[in-house]
Amino acid sequence: MEILVCAKRVPDTSENEIQLNGAGTDIERDDMVYSVNEPDNYAVEEALQIVARTGGNVTVVTVGGEDDEEILRREMAMGATRGVLISDDTFNGSDGRGIAAVLKAFVQTEHYDLILTGVQAEDGCAQVGGMLAAMLDYPFASLVTSIEVLEGRKLKIGREIEGGSKEINAIDLPCVLSIQTGINEPRYVGMRGIRQVASVPIPTLGASDLGVEPDAVGEVAAKARRVDYFVPPAGKGADMLAGSREEVIDKMMELLKAKGGLN
Amino acid sequence: MARIFAYIVHKSGVADDTAVELPVAARKIYPEQPCTAIVTGWGADLDQVCESLRGTYREVWKIAKEPLAYPNAELIRKALQSVVPAGSILLVPHAHFGVDLSPGLSIRMNAAYVPDVLDIEGVEGEWLKAVRQEFGGQVSTHIRCNLSTGAVLNIRPGAFRPSEAAPATGQVVDKSAEVGALTSRRRYLETIAAETGDVDITRQTVLVSIGRGIGEQENVAIAEDLAEAMGAAVSCSRPVVDAKWMDRSRQVGSSGQTVRPKVYLACGISGSFQHLAGIKGSPFIVAINKNPKAPIFRVADVGVVDDILEFLPALASKVREESCVPGKRGGGHD
Ligand SMILES: Cc1cc2nc3c(=O)[nH]c(=O)nc-3n(C[C@H](O)[C@H](O)[C@H](O)COP(=O)(O)OP(=O)(O)OC[C@H]3O[C@@H](n4cnc5c(N)ncnc54)[C@H](O)[C@@H]3O)c2cc1C
Ligand SMILES: Nc1ncnc2c1ncn2[C@@H]1O[C@H](COP(=O)(O)O)[C@@H](O)[C@H]1O
């Protein structure tokens, strides 16, 4: 099976405290630690496990800039056959629809049986996969937590629904699936693995290589635009316990007793 | 002015809570414009839902089709495309179903899409201003959304509190005939219920709940030890389950269990809305997190900025110390 995985490089929220810049136009990006968007990594692992069973190749694609190449290398170190960077100044300011339009153009220059995205990007809207499917007129399923390859160009997939239950569907190939965390255990990538792919060339494609319509991308095409960032209002806000750890624990003990927290 | 529609999620003949929340969001877009409910489904359940909505909506559009007996977003997208006029605004609850339905629907309708809308600050010309969050709720953003070709807005459940709106006496309009044959390349087969584990966290009065901040599997024992001392049980957030450090039956949240404890200790949990969605019944929430800006402190009653790997063992030994020596109070509390 030929599988395409769409991946994005995002600020890693478990490594950074997200702060605003002075003007509120962006988050503070100096010294930011970036990584592969968490569910995208699960998507790559799932693709690798599928081709290990059925044969085929895994391509990882990202729409971004030069800096984003590092995540392609990381996913190649995991075992992806190749990475493709799609980059063009005309893409700047694209919303999810614009990114999906670029990915659609790329998919149409190649042949894929299965396209995987993550459920949602850390700084995203859980939209690119569903939009891409609609643009390609492929069937789509979101929040996928299991994939089984059936005979006759079909998959049996599990989707997560409310309350931890799972909805089982049959879906025809080609299709687009958005992958939820926990579907597998992504393999570990060490520095050695990264070094082994360090010099593999990564092709970069632009708008003209893919035949992307200029009016389908960028700020002009965006129907939704982020205006600014701000710190959400505090709400009622917690009563913060201050003092030494011993003092805090004493106060906490009183509260727990009063609220029935000690059985 | 575009028409506004509310997509009604329902189950076993009962409309979801969001059915009374979506009109509140609609009034923030166009205060004077009534909002029309759209309900898809089949059989007596569907009729029952439509009937129940007549008190909230002046008009309820019913789409009754046998293939819609199970809410398959691929089919519902087609049905909605047939009945919703071009340029309309459609409101959908932002939960598992809405995430499946809406992005593709916005493409099919050539409409703008904004998911997980928390607030709406009004409309200026053809631009709607909405509030969202990014990075797990650490920062908020204003989004400008162009309404000129319509919009699909996914509304966060619970974000728009229903007020006492004037009760409507709505009529049900059957739109089924406008929808053609429905087939899909994705077919629903069955639903597998959530696994149950050794401990039923939904029945506990005190929960020590751990998040990604617990760091590694070995550290789960720290929380288990505290829970044992307190007579509580351990629950967790999703990353702990994804990493296979705890059983799925221990997960609190929209895709896990809904818990109603008296006291909830959130330890190394950032406080994403999907996690908070699983905490009901207004428990006393204590948050322990090393990041003073963690969103959990906005909803907790009491907060402590500390490292859980050190704080939890210290708390456990204090709890043990007090319960072992009856009558003795440890330390001063000034
Ligand atoms: C469709 C969907 C459904 C979802 N359903 C659920 C669900 O049911 N339940 C759920 O929980 N999530 C769910 N999620 C995931 C959710 O969005 C968050 O990613 C998740 O809740 C974050 O878990 P966390 O708070 O443990 O981790 P993080 O957000 O990574 O937060 C970890 C926190 O620990 C703190 N910390 C780190 N180390 C320490 C330390 N040593 N001491 C003290 N504090 C420390 C950090 O400051 C941080 O605040 C869902 C997501 C999606 C898209
Ligand atoms: N710029 C991008 N390049 C490649 N894939 C992307 C990009 N943006 C989003 N995606 C994919 O779409 C998923 C959902 O992202 P989003 O809709 O932005 O929340 C991500 O998990 C990725 O798999």
XYZ file of C-alpha atoms and ligand atoms in Angstrom:
673
model
C 0.000 0.000 0.000
C 1.204 3.513 -0.813
C 0.580 5.652 2.245
C 0.927 9.396 2.629
C 1.204 10.891 6.099
C 0.709 14.630 6.547
C 2.778 15.977 9.424
C 3.332 19.355 11.006
C 6.048 20.831 13.159
C 4.567 22.584 16.196
C 5.726 24.164 19.458
C 5.910 21.363 21.999
C 3.548 22.274 24.852
C 5.037 19.720 27.210
C 8.434 21.424 26.814
C 7.406 25.101 26.711
C 5.299 27.503 28.684
C 3.371 29.303 25.987
C 3.691 33.087 26.419
C 2.486 35.965 24.273
C 4.822 38.388 22.578
C 4.511 42.027 23.625
C 2.107 42.999 20.844
C -0.151 39.949 21.181
C 0.366 39.180 17.507
C 2.010 35.838 18.162
C 3.323 33.594 20.877
C 6.915 34.124 22.009
C 8.896 31.881 19.669
C 12.466 32.561 20.802
C 14.014 29.510 22.470
C 10.908 27.518 21.658
C 11.252 23.743 21.493
C 9.478 22.348 18.440
C 8.541 18.780 17.684
C 6.327 16.680 15.439
C 2.677 17.291 16.243
C 1.873 14.436 18.650
C -0.899 12.601 16.733
C 1.077 12.897 13.476
C 3.761 10.759 15.018
C 1.169 8.090 15.805
C 0.010 8.371 12.176
C 3.529 7.666 10.896
C 3.891 4.694 13.240
C 0.543 3.305 12.062
C 1.564 3.722 8.413
C 4.855 1.910 9.088
C 3.014 -0.957 10.770
C 0.599 -1.263 7.852
C 3.329 -1.405 5.189
C 5.231 -3.899 7.338
C 2.199 -6.193 6.945
C 1.101 -5.401 3.391
C 4.185 -3.998 1.677
C 4.438 -0.559 0.111
C 5.890 2.790 1.056
C 5.328 5.579 3.510
C 5.782 9.176 2.359
C 5.716 11.972 4.917
C 4.800 15.423 3.648
C 4.733 18.802 5.310
C 3.667 22.196 4.039
C 5.959 24.727 5.661
C 9.407 26.275 5.563
C 13.040 25.175 5.692
C 12.961 24.646 9.452
C 10.251 22.052 9.073
C 12.630 19.682 7.295
C 13.795 18.419 10.684
C 10.511 16.646 11.364
C 10.648 14.931 7.968
C 14.082 13.593 8.880
C 12.835 12.457 12.247
C 9.992 10.518 10.640
C 12.401 9.063 8.072
C 14.578 7.923 10.949
C 11.477 6.108 12.236
C 11.368 4.283 8.909
C 9.383 6.427 6.474
C 10.528 5.813 2.891
C 10.804 9.466 1.986
C 9.996 12.975 3.090
C 8.681 15.809 0.945
C 8.737 19.472 1.862
C 6.192 21.707 0.154
C 7.141 25.331 0.485
C 6.224 28.534 -1.292
C 5.893 32.162 -0.236
C 2.426 32.275 -1.750
C 1.255 29.802 0.924
C 1.927 32.279 3.748
C -1.211 33.165 5.670
C -3.133 30.118 4.464
C -5.905 28.798 6.680
C -6.672 25.069 6.966
C -8.511 25.206 3.661
C -5.387 26.613 1.963
C -3.154 23.903 3.447
C -5.660 21.258 2.341
C -5.664 22.747 -1.174
C -1.865 22.443 -1.349
C -1.969 18.856 -0.080
C -4.693 18.027 -2.590
C -2.536 19.304 -5.446
C 0.346 17.159 -4.184
C -1.810 14.032 -3.855
C -3.002 14.495 -7.423
C 0.564 14.475 -8.758
C 1.182 11.077 -7.149
C -0.724 7.934 -6.290
C -1.760 7.037 -2.757
C -4.100 4.374 -1.435
C -4.331 5.815 2.036
C -3.756 9.288 3.453
C -3.274 9.823 7.173
C -3.264 13.046 9.168
C -3.208 13.709 12.883
C -6.497 14.517 14.591
C -5.482 18.072 15.345
C -2.407 20.270 15.354
C -1.362 21.885 18.648
C -1.983 25.269 16.968
C -4.613 23.992 14.560
C -8.308 23.420 14.068
C -8.700 19.632 13.539
C -9.717 20.439 9.987
C -7.047 19.674 7.385
C -7.820 15.937 7.036
C -11.578 16.340 6.633
C -11.126 19.220 4.202
C -8.577 17.313 2.129
C -10.936 14.337 1.888
C -13.788 16.573 0.720
C -11.568 18.252 -1.868
C -10.409 14.885 -3.207
C -13.904 13.421 -2.896
C -12.502 10.550 -0.835
C -14.322 9.034 2.151
C -13.104 10.291 5.528
C -13.084 9.186 9.131
C -11.775 11.169 12.081
C -10.420 10.109 15.476
C -9.279 6.719 14.223
C -7.930 4.380 16.913
C -7.545 1.115 14.973
C -6.973 0.063 11.355
C -7.267 -3.394 9.866
C -6.633 -3.984 6.159
C -9.361 -6.092 4.526
C -9.584 -7.767 1.122
C -10.951 -5.803 -1.809
C -9.449 -2.357 -1.159
C -11.234 -1.841 2.125
C -10.261 -1.113 5.693
C -11.992 -1.902 8.953
C -11.441 1.042 11.238
C -12.297 1.941 14.811
C -13.244 5.518 15.668
C -13.261 6.933 19.125
C -16.637 8.277 20.236
C -17.964 9.714 23.499
C -17.351 7.942 26.764
C -14.491 5.774 25.537
C -16.658 3.651 23.245
C -15.472 2.716 19.794
C -17.391 2.857 16.538
C -16.417 0.277 13.905
C -16.730 1.161 10.216
C -15.759 -0.329 6.885
C -14.233 2.266 4.580
C -13.198 2.021 0.924
C -9.760 2.961 -0.351
C -8.550 5.483 -1.251
C -9.565 7.372 1.859
C -8.342 9.946 4.364
C -8.172 9.097 8.069
C -7.290 11.385 10.960
C -5.358 9.456 13.577
C -5.951 9.817 17.307
C -3.224 9.428 19.930
C -2.967 6.033 21.610
C -3.625 3.992 18.434
C -0.153 2.421 18.805
C 3.137 2.993 20.582
C 5.351 5.122 18.317
C 8.855 3.720 18.108
C 11.739 5.520 19.712
C 14.091 7.510 17.512
C 17.621 7.945 18.793
C 20.281 10.391 17.682
C 21.898 7.588 15.723
C 18.791 7.076 13.638
C 18.589 10.790 12.893
C 22.277 10.838 11.868
C 21.712 7.993 9.434
C 19.224 10.027 7.414
C 20.976 13.364 7.904
C 22.289 13.535 4.367
C 19.355 12.001 2.498
C 18.138 14.701 0.120
C 14.621 15.961 0.767
C 12.843 17.281 -2.323
C 11.198 20.673 -1.992
C 8.202 21.434 -4.153
C 6.618 24.830 -4.772
C 3.272 26.084 -6.037
C 4.245 25.819 -9.698
C 5.543 22.244 -9.321
C 2.142 21.192 -8.061
C -0.085 23.430 -10.124
C -1.594 25.044 -7.040
C -4.082 27.745 -8.008
C -2.790 31.026 -6.534
C -6.307 32.086 -5.496
C -6.792 28.877 -3.480
C -4.016 29.621 -0.990
C -2.485 32.336 1.156
C -4.116 35.135 3.047
C -6.407 36.163 0.165
C -8.089 32.767 0.076
C -8.401 32.428 3.850
C -11.993 32.566 5.023
C -10.855 32.360 8.638
C -7.970 34.433 9.997
C -6.395 34.662 13.407
C -6.359 38.325 14.414
C -4.423 38.148 17.665
C -3.532 36.124 20.714
C -4.577 37.044 24.241
C -4.463 35.583 27.700
C -7.861 34.161 28.569
C -9.656 35.815 31.497
C -8.835 34.223 34.830
C -12.362 32.977 35.548
C -12.981 32.398 39.225
C -9.341 31.365 39.609
C -7.903 29.030 42.198
C -6.986 30.112 45.690
C -3.212 29.615 45.448
C -1.602 28.117 48.532
C 1.699 29.828 49.246
C 4.504 29.219 51.714
C 6.962 26.429 52.327
C 5.965 22.937 51.229
C 5.224 22.040 54.872
C 2.956 25.046 55.293
C 1.173 24.312 52.046
C 0.618 20.722 53.079
C -0.792 21.788 56.436
C -3.263 24.106 54.747
C -4.112 21.406 52.259
C -4.782 18.903 55.067
C -7.292 21.289 56.645
C -9.062 21.792 53.335
C -9.123 18.098 52.516
C -10.609 17.305 55.906
C -13.229 20.008 55.533
C -14.224 18.874 52.037
C -14.329 15.162 52.781
C -11.118 14.378 50.937
C -9.711 12.068 53.603
C -11.587 8.807 53.963
C -28.877 38.312 6.331
C -27.960 34.637 6.208
C -30.208 32.064 7.853
C -28.853 30.357 10.946
C -29.259 26.632 11.579
C -28.437 24.497 14.590
C -27.539 20.849 14.038
C -29.077 18.779 16.826
C -27.096 15.843 18.173
C -29.339 13.250 19.816
C -29.310 9.742 21.154
C -32.106 7.283 22.045
C -34.767 9.910 21.399
C -33.199 12.575 23.618
C -31.579 15.766 22.335
C -28.078 16.579 23.569
C -27.639 19.457 26.068
C -26.130 21.512 23.251
C -29.614 21.784 21.665
C -30.413 24.618 24.091
C -26.911 26.132 23.859
C -26.677 26.627 20.081
C -29.526 29.215 19.987
C -27.576 31.264 22.552
C -24.609 31.319 20.171
C -26.944 32.140 17.276
C -28.304 35.194 19.103
C -24.743 36.454 19.515
C -24.398 36.416 15.729
C -27.737 37.958 14.713
C -29.779 38.881 17.826
C -33.044 39.271 15.936
C -32.809 36.268 13.677
C -34.544 33.053 14.758
C -32.423 29.940 14.516
C -33.789 26.807 12.857
C -33.047 23.341 14.232
C -32.037 20.548 11.842
C -32.473 16.996 13.052
C -31.516 13.913 11.087
C -32.385 10.343 11.964
C -35.078 7.726 11.583
C -38.142 6.351 13.297
C -39.849 7.070 16.600
C -36.619 8.345 18.222
C -36.348 11.088 15.621
C -39.979 12.141 16.055
C -39.556 12.268 19.799
C -36.483 14.533 19.485
C -38.238 16.861 17.035
C -41.236 17.138 19.354
C -38.994 17.977 22.332
C -37.353 20.821 20.400
C -40.573 22.683 19.706
C -40.202 24.500 23.015
C -36.803 25.888 22.011
C -37.020 26.482 18.253
C -39.707 28.127 16.142
C -38.907 25.818 13.301
C -37.519 22.292 13.395
C -36.402 20.734 10.117
C -36.678 16.985 10.211
C -34.771 14.717 7.833
C -36.021 11.158 8.237
C -34.098 8.555 6.249
C -33.448 4.982 7.204
C -29.682 5.123 6.497
C -29.501 8.004 9.014
C -30.689 5.764 11.880
C -27.035 5.759 12.947
C -25.337 9.190 12.761
C -22.755 8.527 10.046
C -21.184 11.921 9.308
C -20.463 10.947 5.708
C -24.182 10.500 5.039
C -25.321 13.439 7.143
C -22.959 15.729 5.235
C -24.772 14.789 2.026
C -28.188 15.262 3.597
C -27.290 18.711 4.939
C -25.856 19.783 1.602
C -29.224 19.071 0.009
C -31.336 21.117 2.419
C -29.197 23.972 3.800
C -29.415 27.012 1.482
C -26.143 28.398 0.131
C -24.705 31.167 2.281
C -26.261 29.921 5.536
C -24.576 29.735 8.914
C -24.664 26.269 10.468
C -23.865 25.691 14.136
C -22.646 22.247 15.185
C -21.567 21.031 18.655
C -17.783 20.626 18.745
C -17.497 17.051 19.965
C -16.614 13.714 18.379
C -19.402 13.941 15.817
C -18.837 17.588 14.916
C -15.126 17.031 14.367
C -16.032 14.263 11.906
C -18.750 16.196 10.070
C -17.838 19.835 9.789
C -14.466 20.378 8.059
C -15.600 18.425 5.001
C -19.045 20.024 5.108
C -17.529 23.508 4.988
C -15.673 22.546 1.802
C -18.810 21.058 0.241
C -20.782 24.219 1.125
C -17.880 26.468 0.090
C -18.302 28.048 3.519
C -15.859 29.281 6.143
C -15.093 26.970 9.057
C -14.256 27.841 12.640
C -14.094 25.002 15.174
C -14.306 24.986 18.951
C -15.858 28.450 19.227
C -15.907 29.655 22.842
C -17.446 33.039 22.348
C -18.774 35.274 19.615
C -18.050 38.987 19.791
C -20.393 40.025 16.995
C -20.495 40.703 13.279
C -19.051 43.658 11.392
C -20.003 43.734 7.746
C -19.318 40.266 6.453
C -16.827 39.424 9.189
C -17.706 37.509 12.320
C -15.370 37.756 15.310
C -15.041 34.580 17.362
C -12.903 33.468 20.294
C -10.967 30.198 20.327
C -8.136 28.689 22.323
C -4.838 27.206 21.235
C -2.131 25.154 22.895
C -4.477 23.260 25.165
C -6.117 26.430 26.473
C -2.885 28.203 27.423
C -3.689 31.116 25.075
C -6.832 32.465 23.443
C -7.210 33.920 19.980
C -9.652 36.127 18.111
C -10.642 34.719 14.742
C -12.179 36.756 11.954
C -14.379 34.622 9.784
C -15.810 35.673 6.428
C -19.550 35.043 6.255
C -20.047 36.042 2.615
C -20.324 32.441 1.397
C -21.762 31.071 4.624
C -20.073 29.444 7.594
C -19.928 26.255 9.595
C -19.180 27.066 13.225
C -18.427 24.271 15.668
C -19.491 25.454 19.112
C -17.805 24.161 22.270
C -20.348 22.337 24.451
C -21.002 24.245 27.673
C -19.536 27.531 26.428
C -22.881 29.225 25.748
C -25.112 29.041 28.796
C -28.817 28.984 28.028
C -30.772 31.892 29.473
C -34.531 31.868 29.961
C -35.388 32.546 26.343
C -39.034 33.180 25.515
C -40.499 29.703 25.029
C -41.258 28.975 21.422
C -44.062 26.874 20.028
C -42.231 25.602 17.029
C -43.447 23.627 14.102
C -41.766 20.576 12.661
C -41.124 20.800 8.923
C -40.408 17.520 7.159
C -37.566 18.068 4.703
C -36.898 14.391 3.974
C -38.193 14.587 0.422
C -35.462 17.089 -0.502
C -32.768 14.523 0.278
C -32.018 11.917 -2.364
C -30.703 8.374 -1.913
C -27.930 8.187 0.669
C -24.982 5.877 0.193
C -21.464 6.117 1.521
C -18.054 4.596 1.018
C -17.848 4.431 4.809
C -20.315 2.058 6.424
C -21.104 1.835 10.119
C -20.791 -1.702 11.448
C -21.082 -1.685 15.225
C -20.279 0.095 18.475
C -17.986 -1.481 21.025
C -18.693 -0.234 24.550
C -15.891 1.147 26.707
C -13.912 -1.440 28.650
C -14.517 -1.639 32.349
C -11.544 -2.029 34.628
C -10.808 -3.222 38.133
C -11.804 0.094 39.737
C -14.891 2.063 38.746
C -13.678 5.659 38.951
C -17.201 6.961 38.299
C -18.231 5.792 41.790
C -15.355 7.242 43.802
C -15.794 10.178 46.163
C -12.113 11.128 46.116
C -9.858 10.888 43.080
C -6.125 11.428 42.842
C -5.842 12.126 39.134
C -2.519 12.180 37.321
C -1.517 13.693 33.992
C 1.501 13.738 31.733
C 3.351 15.534 34.536
C 3.789 12.193 36.328
C 6.631 11.736 33.840
C 7.031 7.987 33.634
C 5.328 4.740 34.455
C 7.349 4.049 37.617
C 6.043 7.276 39.136
C 2.427 6.137 38.973
C 3.176 4.334 42.255
C 3.577 7.745 43.925
C -0.043 8.575 43.132
C -1.207 5.101 44.107
C 0.491 5.480 47.453
C -1.182 8.836 48.125
C -4.546 7.473 47.038
C -4.155 4.538 49.391
C -3.323 6.835 52.283
C -6.350 9.025 51.507
C -8.767 6.181 50.850
C -9.075 7.414 47.272
C -8.639 5.920 43.808
C -6.282 6.955 41.012
C -7.643 8.301 37.746
C -5.755 10.007 34.941
C -5.723 12.136 31.803
C -5.432 10.814 28.300
C -1.645 10.927 27.724
C -1.194 8.568 30.699
C -3.463 6.046 28.968
C -1.904 6.615 25.536
C 1.485 5.812 27.074
C -0.069 2.628 28.530
C 0.851 3.639 32.088
C -2.723 3.153 33.226
C -5.751 1.280 32.001
C -8.199 3.073 29.682
C -10.971 2.639 32.236
C -9.116 5.172 34.435
C -9.260 8.010 31.910
C -11.326 11.065 32.809
C -12.669 13.172 29.967
C -14.810 13.461 26.879
C -13.387 10.282 25.415
C -13.092 8.596 28.801
C -15.212 8.453 31.936
C -17.416 11.089 33.507
C -16.680 11.286 37.215
C -18.606 12.950 40.047
C -16.305 12.880 43.084
C -16.487 15.200 46.084
C -12.775 15.972 45.857
C -10.583 15.854 42.746
C -6.809 16.232 42.975
C -5.478 17.165 39.525
C -1.763 16.353 39.636
C 0.382 17.354 36.652
C -2.721 17.889 34.511
C -2.847 21.045 32.373
C -6.638 21.311 32.283
C -7.670 20.853 28.650
C -11.401 21.160 27.982
C -11.595 17.533 26.901
C -10.299 16.515 30.319
C -12.521 18.930 32.249
C -15.554 17.688 30.295
C -15.327 14.476 32.298
C -15.508 16.150 35.716
C -19.106 16.733 36.767
C -20.995 17.596 39.929
C -18.767 20.569 40.932
C -16.235 18.734 43.070
C -13.676 20.575 45.174
C -10.748 20.665 42.737
C -7.184 20.858 44.000
C -4.587 21.428 41.265
C -0.906 20.725 41.720
C 1.201 21.837 38.772
C 4.683 23.220 38.360
C 3.529 25.746 35.758
C 1.812 28.672 37.513
C 0.074 29.563 34.225
C -1.443 26.134 33.652
C -5.107 26.502 32.611
C -6.167 24.083 35.362
C -5.645 26.908 37.892
C -8.482 28.826 36.215
C -11.007 26.162 37.179
C -9.529 24.698 40.363
C -10.668 25.808 43.816
C -7.215 25.519 45.303
C -3.869 25.556 43.558
C -0.333 24.603 44.481
C 2.674 25.369 42.306
C 5.033 22.516 42.996
C 6.633 19.395 41.565
C 4.171 16.545 42.040
C 7.005 14.018 42.281
C 8.036 15.680 45.535
C 4.734 17.105 46.710
C 2.607 13.949 46.491
C 4.934 11.780 48.635
C 5.169 14.571 51.202
C 1.374 14.853 51.304
C 1.033 11.077 51.598
C 3.323 10.878 54.586
C 1.445 13.724 56.265
C -1.882 11.976 55.693
C -0.450 8.759 57.168
C 1.101 10.567 60.092
C -2.214 12.169 61.038
C -4.322 9.079 60.603
C -1.908 6.841 62.582
C -1.747 9.004 65.672
C -5.329 9.818 66.625
C -5.794 13.237 68.104
C -2.345 14.451 67.199
C -2.151 17.391 64.838
C 1.071 17.748 62.945
C 2.694 21.154 62.645
C 1.250 24.591 63.247
C -1.161 26.069 60.810
C -0.299 29.709 60.858
C -11.102 14.348 20.435
C -10.222 14.414 21.638
C -10.628 13.789 22.800
C -9.861 13.878 23.947
N -10.311 13.271 25.075
C -9.611 13.408 26.218
C -10.079 12.821 27.443
O -11.106 12.141 27.487
N -9.349 13.018 28.563
C -8.202 13.754 28.562
O -7.593 13.910 29.625
N -7.716 14.292 27.421
C -8.394 14.126 26.256
N -7.885 14.656 25.107
C -6.538 15.242 25.129
C -6.509 16.660 25.634
O -6.728 17.551 24.560
C -5.134 16.985 26.242
O -4.124 16.732 25.304
C -4.848 16.182 27.510
O -5.945 16.256 28.404
C -3.622 16.706 28.181
O -3.307 15.881 29.275
P -2.367 16.388 30.454
O -2.986 17.578 31.088
O -2.071 15.232 31.309
O -1.015 16.743 29.672
P -0.358 18.137 29.312
O -1.319 19.045 28.665
O 0.913 17.829 28.631
O -0.048 18.773 30.743
C 0.894 18.264 31.623
C 0.953 19.236 32.795
O 1.805 18.717 33.800
C 2.608 19.763 34.330
N 3.798 19.119 34.873
C 4.790 18.511 34.190
N 5.682 17.974 35.050
C 5.232 18.244 36.294
C 5.718 17.963 37.613
N 6.828 17.227 37.814
N 5.023 18.430 38.658
C 3.887 19.169 38.472
N 3.387 19.452 37.270
C 4.052 18.987 36.183
C 2.834 20.697 33.172
O 3.101 22.006 33.640
C 1.498 20.604 32.409
O 0.581 21.590 32.836
C -8.634 14.577 23.934
C -8.213 15.183 22.773
C -8.990 15.112 21.619
C -8.508 15.796 20.381
N 1.202 22.523 7.223
C 0.871 21.229 7.255
N 1.572 20.320 6.543
C 1.242 19.017 6.553
N 0.231 18.528 7.277
C -0.508 19.377 7.999
C -0.233 20.771 8.019
N -1.136 21.357 8.839
C -1.933 20.381 9.319
N -1.555 19.180 8.807
C -2.135 17.853 9.086
O -3.480 18.014 9.486
C -3.662 17.581 10.833
C -4.677 18.462 11.504
O -4.174 19.771 11.572
P -5.105 21.027 11.860
O -6.284 20.908 10.986
O -4.230 22.210 11.538
O -5.446 20.952 13.320
C -2.277 17.600 11.442
O -2.205 16.677 12.502
C -1.418 17.188 10.248
O -1.480 15.792 10.052
